[in-house]
GROMACS .gro file of C-alpha atoms in nm:
model
  150
    1UNK     CA    1   1.199   7.331   3.187
    2UNK     CA    2   1.324   7.053   3.038
    3UNK     CA    3   1.137   6.762   2.875
    4UNK     CA    4   1.219   6.440   2.973
    5UNK     CA    5   1.102   6.133   2.754
    6UNK     CA    6   1.176   5.788   2.839
    7UNK     CA    7   1.252   5.528   2.570
    8UNK     CA    8   1.255   5.230   2.762
    9UNK     CA    9   0.888   5.132   2.658
   10UNK     CA   10   0.988   5.156   2.290
   11UNK     CA   11   1.307   4.948   2.363
   12UNK     CA   12   1.138   4.690   2.572
   13UNK     CA   13   0.868   4.672   2.309
   14UNK     CA   14   1.171   4.631   1.988
   15UNK     CA   15   1.295   4.356   2.199
   16UNK     CA   16   0.973   4.174   2.245
   17UNK     CA   17   0.901   4.126   1.885
   18UNK     CA   18   1.275   4.056   1.784
   19UNK     CA   19   1.286   3.785   2.026
   20UNK     CA   20   0.939   3.689   1.890
   21UNK     CA   21   1.073   3.643   1.533
   22UNK     CA   22   1.338   3.446   1.652
   23UNK     CA   23   1.121   3.187   1.828
   24UNK     CA   24   0.897   3.192   1.498
   25UNK     CA   25   1.197   3.108   1.285
   26UNK     CA   26   1.360   2.824   1.528
   27UNK     CA   27   0.964   2.658   1.555
   28UNK     CA   28   0.932   2.668   1.148
   29UNK     CA   29   1.309   2.515   1.145
   30UNK     CA   30   1.264   2.255   1.413
   31UNK     CA   31   0.924   2.176   1.222
   32UNK     CA   32   1.053   2.161   0.862
   33UNK     CA   33   1.311   1.906   0.974
   34UNK     CA   34   1.058   1.669   1.199
   35UNK     CA   35   0.816   1.698   0.848
   36UNK     CA   36   1.087   1.601   0.605
   37UNK     CA   37   1.203   1.320   0.852
   38UNK     CA   38   0.898   1.156   0.896
   39UNK     CA   39   0.797   1.147   0.510
   40UNK     CA   40   1.096   0.993   0.461
   41UNK     CA   41   1.086   0.730   0.683
   42UNK     CA   42   0.674   0.674   0.632
   43UNK     CA   43   0.759   0.628   0.231
   44UNK     CA   44   0.950   0.320   0.314
   45UNK     CA   45   0.698   0.175   0.554
   46UNK     CA   46   0.403   0.222   0.365
   47UNK     CA   47   0.559   0.005   0.040
   48UNK     CA   48   0.577  -0.248   0.290
   49UNK     CA   49   0.244  -0.239   0.491
   50UNK     CA   50   0.076  -0.192   0.157
   51UNK     CA   51   0.262  -0.506   0.020
   52UNK     CA   52   0.122  -0.684   0.303
   53UNK     CA   53  -0.249  -0.530   0.221
   54UNK     CA   54  -0.192  -0.687  -0.148
   55UNK     CA   55  -0.090  -1.010   0.005
   56UNK     CA   56  -0.438  -1.004   0.189
   57UNK     CA   57  -0.663  -0.908  -0.120
   58UNK     CA   58  -0.462  -1.138  -0.354
   59UNK     CA   59  -0.536  -1.421  -0.081
   60UNK     CA   60  -0.894  -1.376  -0.024
   61UNK     CA   61  -1.026  -1.311  -0.418
   62UNK     CA   62  -0.851  -1.607  -0.502
   63UNK     CA   63  -0.979  -1.813  -0.252
   64UNK     CA   64  -1.347  -1.693  -0.338
   65UNK     CA   65  -1.289  -1.716  -0.710
   66UNK     CA   66  -1.190  -2.098  -0.621
   67UNK     CA   67  -1.512  -2.136  -0.426
   68UNK     CA   68  -1.670  -2.021  -0.701
   69UNK     CA   69  -1.524  -2.260  -0.954
   70UNK     CA   70  -1.576  -2.515  -0.728
   71UNK     CA   71  -1.951  -2.459  -0.642
   72UNK     CA   72  -2.081  -2.598  -1.010
   73UNK     CA   73  -2.431  -2.564  -0.844
   74UNK     CA   74  -2.492  -2.208  -0.820
   75UNK     CA   75  -2.228  -2.021  -1.034
   76UNK     CA   76  -2.184  -2.255  -1.368
   77UNK     CA   77  -2.026  -2.019  -1.572
   78UNK     CA   78  -1.685  -2.094  -1.401
   79UNK     CA   79  -1.478  -2.365  -1.484
   80UNK     CA   80  -1.120  -2.535  -1.391
   81UNK     CA   81  -0.972  -2.522  -1.718
   82UNK     CA   82  -0.985  -2.084  -1.749
   83UNK     CA   83  -0.900  -2.033  -1.360
   84UNK     CA   84  -0.554  -2.019  -1.405
   85UNK     CA   85  -0.546  -1.790  -1.728
   86UNK     CA   86  -0.797  -1.569  -1.567
   87UNK     CA   87  -0.603  -1.507  -1.243
   88UNK     CA   88  -0.242  -1.479  -1.441
   89UNK     CA   89  -0.405  -1.250  -1.741
   90UNK     CA   90  -0.725  -1.069  -1.637
   91UNK     CA   91  -0.672  -1.020  -1.219
   92UNK     CA   92  -0.319  -0.845  -1.266
   93UNK     CA   93  -0.474  -0.534  -1.468
   94UNK     CA   94  -0.732  -0.478  -1.189
   95UNK     CA   95  -0.482  -0.497  -0.924
   96UNK     CA   96  -0.271  -0.267  -1.150
   97UNK     CA   97  -0.567  -0.027  -1.161
   98UNK     CA   98  -0.626  -0.041  -0.787
   99UNK     CA   99  -0.295   0.026  -0.626
  100UNK     CA  100  -0.166   0.274  -0.911
  101UNK     CA  101  -0.426   0.517  -0.774
  102UNK     CA  102  -0.222   0.515  -0.411
  103UNK     CA  103   0.136   0.609  -0.594
  104UNK     CA  104   0.394   0.455  -0.865
  105UNK     CA  105   0.336   0.098  -0.797
  106UNK     CA  106   0.392  -0.208  -1.028
  107UNK     CA  107   0.193  -0.517  -0.949
  108UNK     CA  108   0.178  -0.871  -1.121
  109UNK     CA  109   0.120  -1.223  -1.120
  110UNK     CA  110   0.430  -1.378  -1.266
  111UNK     CA  111   0.303  -1.757  -1.227
  112UNK     CA  112  -0.011  -1.934  -1.110
  113UNK     CA  113   0.020  -2.307  -1.051
  114UNK     CA  114  -0.328  -2.486  -0.965
  115UNK     CA  115  -0.385  -2.831  -0.830
  116UNK     CA  116  -0.696  -3.027  -0.881
  117UNK     CA  117  -0.869  -3.326  -0.743
  118UNK     CA  118  -0.815  -3.697  -0.901
  119UNK     CA  119  -1.110  -3.607  -1.154
  120UNK     CA  120  -1.037  -3.260  -1.235
  121UNK     CA  121  -1.313  -3.103  -1.116
  122UNK     CA  122  -1.242  -2.882  -0.814
  123UNK     CA  123  -0.944  -2.654  -0.724
  124UNK     CA  124  -0.758  -2.833  -0.402
  125UNK     CA  125  -0.469  -2.578  -0.411
  126UNK     CA  126  -0.322  -2.248  -0.592
  127UNK     CA  127  -0.010  -2.116  -0.566
  128UNK     CA  128   0.083  -1.793  -0.705
  129UNK     CA  129   0.368  -1.581  -0.727
  130UNK     CA  130   0.300  -1.207  -0.696
  131UNK     CA  131   0.614  -0.901  -0.786
  132UNK     CA  132   0.462  -0.578  -0.586
  133UNK     CA  133   0.691  -0.276  -0.688
  134UNK     CA  134   0.714   0.129  -0.568
  135UNK     CA  135   0.986   0.329  -0.612
  136UNK     CA  136   1.154   0.223  -0.274
  137UNK     CA  137   1.074  -0.121  -0.227
  138UNK     CA  138   1.020  -0.441  -0.444
  139UNK     CA  139   0.839  -0.749  -0.265
  140UNK     CA  140   0.865  -1.055  -0.415
  141UNK     CA  141   0.591  -1.317  -0.269
  142UNK     CA  142   0.469  -1.685  -0.307
  143UNK     CA  143   0.102  -1.741  -0.178
  144UNK     CA  144   0.013  -2.080  -0.132
  145UNK     CA  145  -0.382  -2.147  -0.091
  146UNK     CA  146  -0.439  -2.528   0.006
  147UNK     CA  147  -0.775  -2.735   0.101
  148UNK     CA  148  -0.990  -2.515  -0.144
  149UNK     CA  149  -1.216  -2.823  -0.206
  150UNK     CA  150  -1.358  -2.826   0.160
   0.00000   0.00000   0.00000
């Protein structure tokens, strides 16, 4: 008697293993390419969206601070004379600390112009020059807040 062995099953199994390894390799290369392209485009967009959030934060904070300065009865410790100095000297440090947590950023308030009423006791409008800088973008904005004494 002759023994007849059929190696067809082993050949099919080996072919399936090779095919699956090739398929996994293609998937890994494709997903790596997509991930790299996505990360490259998201960093540029993130800087712009962070700048928009920063501008909104600065507007809201300055508006609230001006409201406190203008409300003499409840907040006597705030005065019109120290308003511009506080915004220009102390507030940029707080902004830098807050936005440094999200990545390498530079935030600075370059200039603050305050217009007061005729008696000089209430703040009417504020103009702030703001610089926000990341690795990929630099945003220079001028924020104007008007009618703060109403």
